[in-house]
Amino acid sequence: MIQLNSASVTYKGKTALSDITLHIKKGQKLALVGRSGSGKSTLLKLLYENQNKLNKNAALIPQEYALVQNLSVFHNVYMGQLGRRSTWYNLLNLIKPFHEPVTQVSDILENLQIKDKLFEPVHQLSGGQQQRTAIARAQMHDGDFLLADEPVSSLDETQSQLVMQLLCEQFETVIFSLHDIDLALKFCDRIIGLDHGQLVIDTSTDRLNRSDLLKLYEK
Amino acid sequence: MKNTLITCILFTLSILASFNTYSADKILIFSAIPDQNQSQLNLRFNKIANYLSESLNTPVKYVPVKSYAAAITAFRNNQVQLAWFGGLSGVRARSLVPDSEAIAQGVEDTKFETYFIAHHSTGLKPSKHLPESISGKDFTFGSKGSTSGRLMPEFYIREQFKKSPSELFDHVGFSGNHSRTIALVQTGAYQLGAVNYKVWQNELKNGKIDTRKVSVIWKTPTYPDYQWSVRGDVDSVWGKGFKDKIKHALISMKDPELLNAFPRSAFITANNDDYLPILNTAKKIGLID
Amino acid sequence: MKNNSAPIYHHSQRWKVSWLFVFIAFLCSFYSDLGINTFEPMTELGRFFSGLLHPSLDNINSPINAILQTISFALLGVAFGSLTGFFLSLLFHWKFIRIICALIRSVHELFWALIFLQIFGLHPITGLLALGLPYAATFAKVYAEIIEESDHRAYDSIRQNTGLISAFFYARLPDLWPHFVTYTSYRLECGLRSSAVLGFVGLPTLGYYLSSAFLEGQYSEVWALLILFYILIASIHYWVRPRLLPVYLLIAPFIIANDSVISLDNITRFFTQDIIPSPIKNGEPFDALWLWFSDLFFNEALPGIINTLLLTQLALVATGIMALLLFPLISNLFFNRVERYAGHIFLVIMRSTPEYILAFILLTLWGPSMLPAVVALTLHNGAIIAHLMGRYSENLTNQSNNIKGINLYFYRVLPEIYGPFLAFLFYRWEIIMRETAILGILGIATLGFYIDSAIADIRFDKAMILIFITAFLNVGVDILSRYIRSRLRLKTTAECS
C-alpha cells in the first residue's frame, strides 16, 4: 500500500534521512520510535507529501498541531473536510455553520471529551485540548491511512489510551511517531526504529521487548 | 470578518450610487481665480450666483477653487462653464477650450495696473522708475499664474534690469494671492511685493493696510486684465443665444452692491483680441510657449 | 536584544555611519539657506499665539462639514487602499507588482492629488484616488510582509486536499486578520492627516479652511481648526468602532459627492496629449526635444534634486538628534508619571500635526528659507521616533538603582536603544525625502516647487517628468536605506508615514 525505496532527505546540507526502504501493508499499525532528531517527523512528512503520488488520501496529525488560532474548534475540525465540499459551502459555513457538519464535529469531540469547547477559539485552549482538536480534525478528514506525529504528547495516561484506541479503531492503517514505548508496544503491530536518519529496527511487536527499544534512547 | 464582507459589498454599491446622483436639471456652474481672500470671494460670488440665476432663469452655482491652475482645469474639463479669469489665466484657459470667448470685462480692466509695494525698513520712496536699490532684496509675487501679481511685474523687472527675478533678488516668493502679498510685505516677511492695484485700493479703503509699514513705490503702465470667459458649447446645452444672455446679464449689472464687491464701476463687452497684449507678453517671458 | 547591545561608541560600524551622516549634514548646512528672513518676526509670532487665547469658528461657513469631509475622505481612501492593497499583496511575489507598488508609494498624496485634479477635476474621485492609490501600494507591501511572516503550518497541512480559496479563508485569513486590523486602523490615523492636508490643494477638508484662514491671517480660526483636528485624532478610538464602520462607509460617499461629472474625453486627453512632451506633440525635430529636455533638466530638475537632497540630509540628522533628546520625556526610566504625561501631550501634538502644516505655519512666521522646513520635518519626525523609542525603553529594566540621569542615559539606555533608534531613523529617511519634495509647493525650492510651477503654467508634460524624477530619487533612497539597514543588521517593523 505504501512504499519507499531508498529514500533520502537532506535539509540545509544535513542528511535527515538516508536510504530508507519501507513497505507498509494495508491494515498495519506502525510505530516510529527513536530519539528526537532521529528523523521520525521527516519520515512522516515524506510519506504525507508522497500521498498524491501513491494516489492515496492521508489524514495527518502534525506534531505542532498546525491549528488556526483565531478560528473556533468547530472550524478547525471542519477543515479536515474542506476538500470534500464546494468553495461556496465552505465560505458560507465560515459565516454561519451548517447543521450537518456541526453534528458531525460534535460527535467526534464528544468522544474526545471536549464537546463543551465546540465554539471556543483555539487560542483559548490548553495544550492538551489543542492536541485533541488536531486529532479531531484528522478524524474528520478520514482517508486511506493516518499519519500521526506524537499525537498524545500533551495528554495524560488515561486520555492517551483513549485516543490511541479511537484512532486505531477508525483508521485501518496507521503510522504513529511515538516516544512512549509502552503505547507503541500496546497498540502497534510493527515497530520501526530510527537513529540518525537511518532505519535500525524494523520488526513486528511480538519479537521485541521494552529493553530492546530502550537501547535506542541510550546511545 | 463577517461584517467586513457585507460592508465591502454595500460600500461599493453606495459609492457607485453616490457618484451617479447629479441632477438632471442643468446647473450653470461658474468659478473664479482665487486672487484674494477666500471669504471675500465667497461673499462676492454667491451674490453674483443669485443675480445670474434670476437674470438667466436657470440655476447658477459658484464653485470655489484653490489655485489658478484649478480654475483653468475646471473650465477646460467643462466642470465650470463660466469663469472670472485674470488676463493670463483667461488667455491660457481659452487656448485650451475651442470656441471659448471673453465676453465681458470691468471698465477698469481695460487699464489695469500693478503696484510695487515696499516695507518701511527699505526706506524706498515712490518714484518714476523702479529704483536700482531693489536688487538683492526679498521680493514676493502673488500667485504663479497671476497677471497683475506675476506676469506684468516680472515683465517690467526683466525689461528694466535685463535679469530674471531670481537673479535680481535675494529671495523670490509666491505669496498665493494679493491680500497675502500685502500682509507679507506689511509684516516684513518680504521687503518688496507686486500687487493688483484694485485689491490694494480696496483693502486701503477697508482699513486693512498700515501705511506706516507698507507703501506703494512704483506703478506699472496700464494693461488689460480681468474678464468673464464662457465656454463655446453653452448654446448647445442651454439653447441658442444663451451666451448672449449671459453677456447681457453681466453688462446690465447695475446694483452697486454687486459691483462694489469686485470692485468695478461697471461691466462692458470684451472679446478675445483685447487680450493679445497679454498673450504676447506671456510669450516674451516664456510663460506660454 | 543581544545584537543591540553591541558596543556603540568607538569602532563600531553603527557609530561610524552615524558620524558620516552628521558630517554630510554639516557640509549640507553650508549650502543651505537657513536664515530667518522676516524683519519683524515677533509681531507675527505674537499674533499667532494670541489667536490661541481666543480660538473662534465664527467665520467658517461650516466646520462640521469640514470635519465630515475630512473623515469621509480618510475612511473611503483607507478602505479603497486596504481592499486594493489586499489583492495586490496576494500577487506580491511577482516582481512586476512589487516595482509598480514601489513607484506608486514613492509619489506623495499631494502630487497624486495634483495629477488627478487634471484628470477628474473637482469630482470627489480625485481625493479618493489621491489618498487611496499610494495607500494601496503601502498596504500591499505591509500586508505581504504580514502574510510572509505568519504561521504557514495549518495552511500547508491542508492545501494538498483543498481548493485554494477555501484553504485561504480557513487556514490563513483568520490568523492574519488581527494583524491586518491593527495595521489598517493605525493607517486610518495617517489617513486623517493626509485627508486634512489634501485640503491645501482644494479638497473641501480641514486643510482647505485652514489654509484660507492662514492666508488671511485669521489666527483665531487657525487655532480653532487645529484644535478640532487634534480632538479628531485624539478621539479616534472612541468614534472608530468595528460596528460603526459599515455605517460610516455607507454614509461617506454621499458626504463627498458633488455635482461634478467625469468625462472620458478629459481622461483620454490627459494621457494622449497633456503629458506628451510638447516638442513631440508639435512634431518638432529631435534637436528641439533634446533642447526642451536638457533645459528642463538643468534649470529645474537639477536644482530641485540638489535642494531636495540638502534639505533631506539636514532634516534626517536633525530628526535623529531631536528624537534622542525627546524620548526620555516619556520614558519611565527618567521621569515620573506626571512629568511623562506632559511629555506625551507634546509628542502627540507634534506627531499628529502633519509636516506640511507645521512648515506652512513656520514659513508664515519666519519668512522664506529652508529653516522652517527643517524645523517642521524635525519636530514631526523626531516626535514619532521619540515616541517609538520611549515605548521601547520601557522594556529595559533599570537593574542598579544607583545610576541615574545622564549616566543612566549614556551607559545603560543609549547602548541598548541605539540599534532600534537607527532602524527607525533610516526607515523614515525615505518618508522625510518624500515630504521634503512636497514642501516645495510652499515655496522652498525643492522638486515640489518646480512641479507646482509646471502645473501653474499648465505644462503637465514637464510636471510628469519632474514627478517621475522625484519618484526615482525616492526609490533610490529607499534602496540605499535598506542596504544600510541590512549592513548594520537593523530590523524594523512596519511603521506609519
Coordinates of N, CA and C in Angstrom, one line a residue, chain A residues 2-4 9 17 22 24 32 40-66 79-80 83 137-138 141-149 175, chain C residues 152-162 167:
Chain A
I2 N 1.8 1.3 0.9 CA 2.7 2.5 0.9 C 4.1 1.9 0.8
Q3 N 4.9 2.6 -0.2 CA 6.2 2.1 -0.4 C 7.2 3.2 -0.5
L4 N 8.4 3.0 0.1 CA 9.5 3.9 0.0 C 10.7 3.0 -0.5
V9 N 16.6 12.2 2.4 CA 16.2 13.6 2.5 C 17.3 14.4 3.1
L17 N 17.4 11.9 6.4 CA 17.0 10.5 6.3 C 17.9 10.0 5.2
L22 N 10.9 1.0 2.7 CA 9.9 0.7 3.7 C 8.6 0.3 2.9
I24 N 4.7 -0.8 3.5 CA 3.6 -0.9 4.6 C 2.4 -1.5 3.9
L32 N 6.8 4.6 14.9 CA 8.2 5.0 14.6 C 8.8 5.4 15.9
K40 N 12.1 10.9 12.7 CA 10.7 10.4 12.7 C 9.8 11.4 11.9
S41 N 9.9 12.7 12.3 CA 9.0 13.6 11.7 C 9.2 13.8 10.2
T42 N 10.5 13.8 9.9 CA 10.9 13.9 8.5 C 10.3 12.7 7.7
L43 N 10.3 11.6 8.2 CA 9.8 10.4 7.5 C 8.3 10.5 7.4
L44 N 7.6 11.0 8.4 CA 6.1 11.2 8.3 C 5.8 12.3 7.2
K45 N 6.6 13.3 7.2 CA 6.3 14.4 6.2 C 6.5 13.8 4.8
L46 N 7.6 13.0 4.7 CA 7.9 12.5 3.4 C 6.7 11.6 2.9
L47 N 6.1 10.8 3.8 CA 5.0 10.0 3.5 C 3.8 10.8 3.1
Y48 N 3.6 11.9 3.9 CA 2.5 12.8 3.6 C 2.6 13.4 2.2
E49 N 3.8 13.9 1.9 CA 4.0 14.5 0.6 C 3.8 13.5 -0.6
N50 N 4.1 12.3 -0.3 CA 4.0 11.3 -1.3 C 2.6 10.7 -1.5
Q51 N 1.6 11.2 -0.7 CA 0.3 10.5 -0.8 C -0.3 10.7 -2.2
N52 N -0.1 11.9 -2.9 CA -0.7 12.1 -4.2 C -0.1 11.1 -5.2
K53 N 1.3 10.9 -5.1 CA 1.9 10.0 -6.0 C 1.4 8.6 -5.8
L54 N 1.0 8.3 -4.6 CA 0.5 6.9 -4.3 C -1.0 6.8 -4.6
N55 N -1.5 8.0 -5.0 CA -3.0 8.0 -5.3 C -3.8 7.6 -4.0
K56 N -3.3 8.0 -2.9 CA -4.0 7.7 -1.6 C -4.3 9.0 -0.9
N57 N -5.2 8.9 0.1 CA -5.6 10.1 0.8 C -5.2 9.9 2.3
A58 N -4.4 10.8 2.8 CA -3.9 10.5 4.2 C -4.4 11.6 5.1
A59 N -4.8 11.2 6.3 CA -5.1 12.2 7.4 C -3.8 12.4 8.1
L60 N -3.6 13.7 8.6 CA -2.4 14.0 9.3 C -2.6 14.6 10.6
I61 N -1.9 14.2 11.7 CA -1.9 14.9 12.9 C -0.4 15.4 13.1
P62 N -0.2 16.7 12.8 CA 1.2 17.2 12.9 C 1.6 17.4 14.4
Q63 N 2.9 17.3 14.6 CA 3.4 17.4 16.0 C 3.0 18.7 16.6
E64 N 3.1 19.8 15.7 CA 2.9 21.1 16.3 C 1.4 21.5 16.1
Y65 N 0.5 20.6 15.9 CA -0.9 20.8 15.7 C -1.3 21.5 14.5
A66 N -0.6 22.6 14.1 CA -0.9 23.4 12.9 C -2.4 23.8 12.9
M79 N -12.1 21.9 9.0 CA -11.1 22.0 7.9 C -10.6 20.6 7.4
G80 N -10.8 19.6 8.2 CA -10.5 18.2 7.7 C -11.3 17.9 6.5
G83 N -11.8 19.8 1.5 CA -11.6 19.3 0.1 C -12.9 18.6 -0.4
R137 N -9.6 16.9 13.9 CA -9.5 17.3 12.5 C -9.1 16.1 11.6
A138 N -8.1 15.3 12.1 CA -7.7 14.1 11.3 C -8.8 13.1 11.2
H141 N -11.2 14.3 8.7 CA -10.7 14.1 7.4 C -10.9 12.7 6.9
D142 N -10.6 11.8 7.8 CA -10.7 10.3 7.5 C -9.7 10.1 6.4
G143 N -9.8 9.0 5.6 CA -8.9 8.7 4.5 C -8.3 7.3 4.5
D144 N -7.4 7.0 3.6 CA -6.9 5.7 3.5 C -6.0 5.3 4.6
F145 N -5.2 6.2 5.1 CA -4.4 5.9 6.3 C -4.1 7.2 7.1
L146 N -3.6 7.0 8.3 CA -3.4 8.1 9.2 C -1.9 8.3 9.5
L147 N -1.4 9.5 9.4 CA 0.0 9.8 9.8 C -0.1 10.7 11.1
A148 N 0.4 10.2 12.2 CA 0.2 10.9 13.5 C 1.6 11.1 14.1
D149 N 2.0 12.4 14.2 CA 3.3 12.7 14.8 C 3.1 13.0 16.3
I175 N 0.3 5.1 10.9 CA 1.7 5.3 11.2 C 1.9 6.3 12.3
Chain C
H152 N 2.5 29.4 8.6 CA 2.0 28.7 7.4 C 1.5 27.3 7.7
R153 N 1.8 26.8 8.9 CA 1.7 25.3 9.1 C 0.3 24.8 8.8
A154 N -0.7 25.5 9.3 CA -2.1 25.0 9.2 C -2.4 24.9 7.7
Y155 N -2.0 26.0 6.9 CA -2.3 26.0 5.5 C -1.6 24.9 4.8
D156 N -0.3 24.7 5.1 CA 0.5 23.6 4.5 C -0.1 22.3 4.7
S157 N -0.7 22.1 5.9 CA -1.2 20.8 6.3 C -2.5 20.4 5.6
I158 N -3.2 21.4 5.0 CA -4.5 21.1 4.3 C -4.4 21.4 2.8
R159 N -3.4 22.1 2.4 CA -3.6 22.6 1.0 C -3.6 21.5 -0.1
Q160 N -3.0 20.3 0.3 CA -3.0 19.3 -0.7 C -4.4 18.8 -1.2
N161 N -5.3 18.8 -0.2 CA -6.6 18.2 -0.5 C -7.7 19.3 -0.7
T162 N -7.3 20.6 -0.7 CA -8.3 21.6 -0.6 C -8.2 22.7 -1.7
A167 N -9.0 27.0 1.3 CA -7.8 26.9 2.2 C -7.4 28.2 2.7

